[in-house]
Amino acid sequence: MGCLSSKSENEDEGVYDMTPIRNLPVIFVNGVPGAGNQTVAQTISNITGYTMIRPGELVRAEAEKDTARGRLIADRLNAQDEVPEQLTVDLIKEEMLQQQDCKGFILVGFPKSSRMSSMFHRQVKWPEKIVALEVDNEVAATRLQAKLSELGRPESDINSARQIVREAAHKVKSVHKRLGGHIVTLDSSSNPKALASTLEEILSDMLETKEEQDGEGSQSQQESQGSQESQARQENQGRQEETRAEVTAS
């Protein structure tokens, strides 16, 4: 677990060995609230078998803990202030390390800022794919209002959905501009079937790589098994020859 110290809250404390994670594929799904981050991430997970990580849920769960870090996050959330970016990245790293035996990771609604993206890149790795969700702000706001209402949030929160989307859109555009050519864009207003088809096309190169790796692994396993069988036959033949020699000698 990360610890709080006198260092800057945005400074990497270097207490995590992310070596086990660097060979695992990572996908960012990035869009404004209401753009369908969760839906798209779940569809990608269904296609690839990768594990979803929801940074927002990690932050809220940590805020419930009676620890120095938990209380700091809770205070920020209660004051409606931004949670220190490094703390969010630390929580993601901890979750990844706990699930390092998975096939890969999908970070939902991440990153929130260019700085957060740089932190992750420096401390963990560069993602294999960054899926940027494109959706009309009004559509996103309507979806967000429905979600907040479903969660039983106060009327004031529901009414602020448009403002939330507008502010998030500015940050998301900045992130996408910074990431540039590494991004693939996706119209997340499509129906689920069309969305899945488009995502399969977007992820085709990753799926082909996975199939090649699986094929190489299977071939290696078969070769190893064949070598073991050949060695066993040779050993058995050797024992038979020793037995015949002993019989002849007697």
PDB file of C-alpha atoms in Angstrom, residues 8-178:
ATOM      1  CA  SER A   8       4.553  16.293  -2.733  1.00  0.00           C
ATOM      2  CA  GLU A   9       1.217  14.542  -3.115  1.00  0.00           C
ATOM      3  CA  ASN A  10       1.875  14.332  -6.870  1.00  0.00           C
ATOM      4  CA  GLU A  11       5.370  12.848  -6.496  1.00  0.00           C
ATOM      5  CA  ASP A  12       6.024   9.196  -7.243  1.00  0.00           C
ATOM      6  CA  GLU A  13       7.167   7.534  -4.031  1.00  0.00           C
ATOM      7  CA  GLY A  14       8.664   4.581  -5.901  1.00  0.00           C
ATOM      8  CA  VAL A  15       7.351   1.935  -3.511  1.00  0.00           C
ATOM      9  CA  TYR A  16       5.760  -0.280  -6.165  1.00  0.00           C
ATOM     10  CA  ASP A  17       7.506  -2.906  -8.276  1.00  0.00           C
ATOM     11  CA  MET A  18       5.383  -2.889 -11.422  1.00  0.00           C
ATOM     12  CA  THR A  19       7.589  -5.393 -13.273  1.00  0.00           C
ATOM     13  CA  PRO A  20       4.869  -8.121 -13.272  1.00  0.00           C
ATOM     14  CA  ILE A  21       2.469  -5.724 -15.011  1.00  0.00           C
ATOM     15  CA  ARG A  22       4.656  -4.408 -17.807  1.00  0.00           C
ATOM     16  CA  ASN A  23       4.149  -7.436 -20.055  1.00  0.00           C
ATOM     17  CA  LEU A  24       0.364  -7.331 -19.682  1.00  0.00           C
ATOM     18  CA  PRO A  25      -1.743  -5.396 -22.215  1.00  0.00           C
ATOM     19  CA  VAL A  26      -3.502  -2.262 -20.983  1.00  0.00           C
ATOM     20  CA  ILE A  27      -6.374  -0.383 -22.620  1.00  0.00           C
ATOM     21  CA  PHE A  28      -7.628   3.075 -21.624  1.00  0.00           C
ATOM     22  CA  VAL A  29     -11.313   3.834 -22.215  1.00  0.00           C
ATOM     23  CA  ASN A  30     -11.655   7.584 -22.034  1.00  0.00           C
ATOM     24  CA  GLY A  31     -14.710   9.799 -22.414  1.00  0.00           C
ATOM     25  CA  VAL A  32     -16.848  12.311 -20.549  1.00  0.00           C
ATOM     26  CA  PRO A  33     -19.337  11.101 -17.899  1.00  0.00           C
ATOM     27  CA  GLY A  34     -22.349   9.724 -19.742  1.00  0.00           C
ATOM     28  CA  ALA A  35     -20.313   8.823 -22.840  1.00  0.00           C
ATOM     29  CA  GLY A  36     -20.648   5.119 -22.096  1.00  0.00           C
ATOM     30  CA  ASN A  37     -17.260   4.416 -20.529  1.00  0.00           C
ATOM     31  CA  GLN A  38     -18.634   1.485 -18.524  1.00  0.00           C
ATOM     32  CA  THR A  39     -20.583  -0.007 -21.445  1.00  0.00           C
ATOM     33  CA  VAL A  40     -17.614   0.199 -23.814  1.00  0.00           C
ATOM     34  CA  ALA A  41     -15.215  -1.199 -21.217  1.00  0.00           C
ATOM     35  CA  GLN A  42     -17.543  -4.122 -20.501  1.00  0.00           C
ATOM     36  CA  THR A  43     -17.823  -4.865 -24.226  1.00  0.00           C
ATOM     37  CA  ILE A  44     -14.019  -4.829 -24.554  1.00  0.00           C
ATOM     38  CA  SER A  45     -13.772  -7.133 -21.541  1.00  0.00           C
ATOM     39  CA  ASN A  46     -16.240  -9.552 -23.162  1.00  0.00           C
ATOM     40  CA  ILE A  47     -14.117  -9.584 -26.334  1.00  0.00           C
ATOM     41  CA  THR A  48     -10.652  -9.823 -24.764  1.00  0.00           C
ATOM     42  CA  GLY A  49     -11.189 -11.351 -21.324  1.00  0.00           C
ATOM     43  CA  TYR A  50      -9.277  -8.445 -19.766  1.00  0.00           C
ATOM     44  CA  THR A  51     -10.037  -7.255 -16.230  1.00  0.00           C
ATOM     45  CA  MET A  52     -11.764  -3.909 -15.762  1.00  0.00           C
ATOM     46  CA  ILE A  53     -10.434  -1.416 -13.246  1.00  0.00           C
ATOM     47  CA  ARG A  54     -12.665   1.508 -12.303  1.00  0.00           C
ATOM     48  CA  PRO A  55     -10.487   4.217 -10.718  1.00  0.00           C
ATOM     49  CA  GLY A  56     -13.520   6.101  -9.427  1.00  0.00           C
ATOM     50  CA  GLU A  57     -14.689   3.056  -7.477  1.00  0.00           C
ATOM     51  CA  LEU A  58     -11.207   2.524  -6.068  1.00  0.00           C
ATOM     52  CA  VAL A  59     -11.130   6.115  -4.834  1.00  0.00           C
ATOM     53  CA  ARG A  60     -14.581   5.887  -3.227  1.00  0.00           C
ATOM     54  CA  ALA A  61     -13.733   2.567  -1.566  1.00  0.00           C
ATOM     55  CA  GLU A  62     -10.506   3.996  -0.184  1.00  0.00           C
ATOM     56  CA  ALA A  63     -12.398   6.990   1.239  1.00  0.00           C
ATOM     57  CA  GLU A  64     -14.350   4.573   3.461  1.00  0.00           C
ATOM     58  CA  LYS A  65     -11.182   3.350   5.175  1.00  0.00           C
ATOM     59  CA  ASP A  66     -10.015   4.756   8.502  1.00  0.00           C
ATOM     60  CA  THR A  67      -6.473   5.396   7.319  1.00  0.00           C
ATOM     61  CA  ALA A  68      -4.479   8.566   6.711  1.00  0.00           C
ATOM     62  CA  ARG A  69      -4.909   8.150   2.981  1.00  0.00           C
ATOM     63  CA  GLY A  70      -8.579   7.230   3.289  1.00  0.00           C
ATOM     64  CA  ARG A  71      -9.335  10.268   5.450  1.00  0.00           C
ATOM     65  CA  LEU A  72      -7.452  12.554   3.071  1.00  0.00           C
ATOM     66  CA  ILE A  73      -9.467  11.280   0.106  1.00  0.00           C
ATOM     67  CA  ALA A  74     -12.736  11.492   2.066  1.00  0.00           C
ATOM     68  CA  ASP A  75     -12.002  15.104   3.008  1.00  0.00           C
ATOM     69  CA  ARG A  76     -11.315  15.971  -0.636  1.00  0.00           C
ATOM     70  CA  LEU A  77     -14.496  14.280  -1.828  1.00  0.00           C
ATOM     71  CA  ASN A  78     -16.627  15.924   0.865  1.00  0.00           C
ATOM     72  CA  ALA A  79     -15.203  19.300  -0.082  1.00  0.00           C
ATOM     73  CA  GLN A  80     -15.802  18.482  -3.770  1.00  0.00           C
ATOM     74  CA  ASP A  81     -12.093  18.988  -4.416  1.00  0.00           C
ATOM     75  CA  GLU A  82      -9.954  16.991  -6.804  1.00  0.00           C
ATOM     76  CA  VAL A  83      -8.321  13.898  -5.319  1.00  0.00           C
ATOM     77  CA  PRO A  84      -4.506  14.090  -5.727  1.00  0.00           C
ATOM     78  CA  GLU A  85      -3.662  12.479  -9.030  1.00  0.00           C
ATOM     79  CA  GLN A  86      -0.806  10.455  -7.575  1.00  0.00           C
ATOM     80  CA  LEU A  87      -3.128   8.831  -5.052  1.00  0.00           C
ATOM     81  CA  THR A  88      -5.452   7.723  -7.852  1.00  0.00           C
ATOM     82  CA  VAL A  89      -2.528   6.266  -9.811  1.00  0.00           C
ATOM     83  CA  ASP A  90      -1.272   4.514  -6.652  1.00  0.00           C
ATOM     84  CA  LEU A  91      -4.680   2.883  -6.132  1.00  0.00           C
ATOM     85  CA  ILE A  92      -4.651   1.657  -9.729  1.00  0.00           C
ATOM     86  CA  LYS A  93      -1.160   0.212  -9.333  1.00  0.00           C
ATOM     87  CA  GLU A  94      -2.158  -1.605  -6.156  1.00  0.00           C
ATOM     88  CA  GLU A  95      -5.227  -3.096  -7.857  1.00  0.00           C
ATOM     89  CA  MET A  96      -3.130  -4.218 -10.824  1.00  0.00           C
ATOM     90  CA  LEU A  97      -0.589  -5.919  -8.597  1.00  0.00           C
ATOM     91  CA  GLN A  98      -3.376  -7.739  -6.760  1.00  0.00           C
ATOM     92  CA  GLN A  99      -4.660  -9.058 -10.107  1.00  0.00           C
ATOM     93  CA  GLN A 100      -1.361  -9.606 -11.893  1.00  0.00           C
ATOM     94  CA  ASP A 101      -2.405 -13.107 -13.025  1.00  0.00           C
ATOM     95  CA  CYS A 102      -5.122 -11.727 -15.312  1.00  0.00           C
ATOM     96  CA  LYS A 103      -4.915 -11.513 -19.120  1.00  0.00           C
ATOM     97  CA  GLY A 104      -4.798  -7.723 -19.264  1.00  0.00           C
ATOM     98  CA  PHE A 105      -6.422  -4.565 -17.940  1.00  0.00           C
ATOM     99  CA  ILE A 106      -9.033  -2.038 -19.029  1.00  0.00           C
ATOM    100  CA  LEU A 107      -8.943   1.279 -17.173  1.00  0.00           C
ATOM    101  CA  VAL A 108     -12.423   2.791 -17.245  1.00  0.00           C
ATOM    102  CA  GLY A 109     -12.726   6.560 -17.632  1.00  0.00           C
ATOM    103  CA  PHE A 110      -8.962   7.007 -17.402  1.00  0.00           C
ATOM    104  CA  PRO A 111      -6.974   9.241 -17.487  1.00  0.00           C
ATOM    105  CA  LYS A 112      -8.730  12.358 -16.211  1.00  0.00           C
ATOM    106  CA  SER A 113      -5.843  14.612 -17.147  1.00  0.00           C
ATOM    107  CA  SER A 114      -2.675  14.692 -19.233  1.00  0.00           C
ATOM    108  CA  ARG A 115      -0.640  14.772 -16.027  1.00  0.00           C
ATOM    109  CA  MET A 116      -2.300  11.576 -14.801  1.00  0.00           C
ATOM    110  CA  SER A 117      -1.527   9.919 -18.133  1.00  0.00           C
ATOM    111  CA  SER A 118       2.137  10.933 -17.817  1.00  0.00           C
ATOM    112  CA  MET A 119       2.284   9.533 -14.275  1.00  0.00           C
ATOM    113  CA  PHE A 120       0.906   6.188 -15.396  1.00  0.00           C
ATOM    114  CA  HIS A 121       3.241   6.069 -18.390  1.00  0.00           C
ATOM    115  CA  ARG A 122       6.293   6.811 -16.249  1.00  0.00           C
ATOM    116  CA  GLN A 123       5.399   4.583 -13.312  1.00  0.00           C
ATOM    117  CA  VAL A 124       3.690   1.647 -15.034  1.00  0.00           C
ATOM    118  CA  LYS A 125       3.735   1.520 -18.847  1.00  0.00           C
ATOM    119  CA  TRP A 126       2.248   2.964 -22.013  1.00  0.00           C
ATOM    120  CA  PRO A 127      -1.159   1.494 -22.913  1.00  0.00           C
ATOM    121  CA  GLU A 128      -1.541  -0.674 -26.003  1.00  0.00           C
ATOM    122  CA  LYS A 129      -4.807   1.073 -26.906  1.00  0.00           C
ATOM    123  CA  ILE A 130      -6.523   4.321 -25.951  1.00  0.00           C
ATOM    124  CA  VAL A 131     -10.183   4.222 -26.944  1.00  0.00           C
ATOM    125  CA  ALA A 132     -11.526   7.787 -27.018  1.00  0.00           C
ATOM    126  CA  LEU A 133     -15.310   7.984 -26.849  1.00  0.00           C
ATOM    127  CA  GLU A 134     -17.060  10.538 -29.022  1.00  0.00           C
ATOM    128  CA  VAL A 135     -20.596  11.546 -28.113  1.00  0.00           C
ATOM    129  CA  ASP A 136     -22.646  14.734 -28.235  1.00  0.00           C
ATOM    130  CA  ASN A 137     -22.462  16.585 -24.912  1.00  0.00           C
ATOM    131  CA  GLU A 138     -26.241  16.816 -24.698  1.00  0.00           C
ATOM    132  CA  VAL A 139     -26.584  13.058 -25.152  1.00  0.00           C
ATOM    133  CA  ALA A 140     -23.937  12.492 -22.477  1.00  0.00           C
ATOM    134  CA  ALA A 141     -25.681  14.916 -20.086  1.00  0.00           C
ATOM    135  CA  THR A 142     -29.043  13.186 -20.570  1.00  0.00           C
ATOM    136  CA  ARG A 143     -27.456   9.793 -19.873  1.00  0.00           C
ATOM    137  CA  LEU A 144     -25.704  11.181 -16.798  1.00  0.00           C
ATOM    138  CA  GLN A 145     -28.915  12.665 -15.454  1.00  0.00           C
ATOM    139  CA  ALA A 146     -30.666   9.315 -15.821  1.00  0.00           C
ATOM    140  CA  LYS A 147     -27.792   7.546 -14.042  1.00  0.00           C
ATOM    141  CA  LEU A 148     -27.723  10.039 -11.157  1.00  0.00           C
ATOM    142  CA  SER A 149     -31.485   9.768 -10.782  1.00  0.00           C
ATOM    143  CA  GLU A 150     -31.230   5.969 -10.739  1.00  0.00           C
ATOM    144  CA  LEU A 151     -28.627   6.223  -7.974  1.00  0.00           C
ATOM    145  CA  GLY A 152     -30.939   8.413  -5.924  1.00  0.00           C
ATOM    146  CA  ARG A 153     -28.649  11.429  -6.029  1.00  0.00           C
ATOM    147  CA  PRO A 154     -29.954  14.862  -4.931  1.00  0.00           C
ATOM    148  CA  GLU A 155     -31.844  16.982  -7.438  1.00  0.00           C
ATOM    149  CA  SER A 156     -29.025  19.529  -7.363  1.00  0.00           C
ATOM    150  CA  ASP A 157     -26.572  16.870  -8.598  1.00  0.00           C
ATOM    151  CA  ILE A 158     -28.936  15.778 -11.356  1.00  0.00           C
ATOM    152  CA  ASN A 159     -29.432  19.366 -12.504  1.00  0.00           C
ATOM    153  CA  SER A 160     -25.673  19.936 -12.624  1.00  0.00           C
ATOM    154  CA  ALA A 161     -25.135  17.110 -15.140  1.00  0.00           C
ATOM    155  CA  ARG A 162     -24.712  19.458 -18.094  1.00  0.00           C
ATOM    156  CA  GLN A 163     -22.105  21.504 -16.283  1.00  0.00           C
ATOM    157  CA  ILE A 164     -20.263  18.340 -15.226  1.00  0.00           C
ATOM    158  CA  VAL A 165     -20.162  17.145 -18.837  1.00  0.00           C
ATOM    159  CA  ARG A 166     -19.022  20.532 -20.162  1.00  0.00           C
ATOM    160  CA  GLU A 167     -16.156  20.743 -17.674  1.00  0.00           C
ATOM    161  CA  ALA A 168     -15.156  17.117 -18.280  1.00  0.00           C
ATOM    162  CA  ALA A 169     -15.254  17.635 -22.057  1.00  0.00           C
ATOM    163  CA  HIS A 170     -12.615  20.344 -21.800  1.00  0.00           C
ATOM    164  CA  LYS A 171     -10.292  18.055 -19.814  1.00  0.00           C
ATOM    165  CA  VAL A 172     -10.939  15.064 -22.074  1.00  0.00           C
ATOM    166  CA  LYS A 173     -10.132  17.083 -25.203  1.00  0.00           C
ATOM    167  CA  SER A 174      -6.872  18.166 -23.601  1.00  0.00           C
ATOM    168  CA  VAL A 175      -5.992  14.541 -22.806  1.00  0.00           C
ATOM    169  CA  HIS A 176      -6.842  13.355 -26.303  1.00  0.00           C
ATOM    170  CA  LYS A 177      -4.808  16.158 -27.852  1.00  0.00           C
ATOM    171  CA  ARG A 178      -1.819  15.216 -25.710  1.00  0.00           C
TER     172      ARG A 178
END
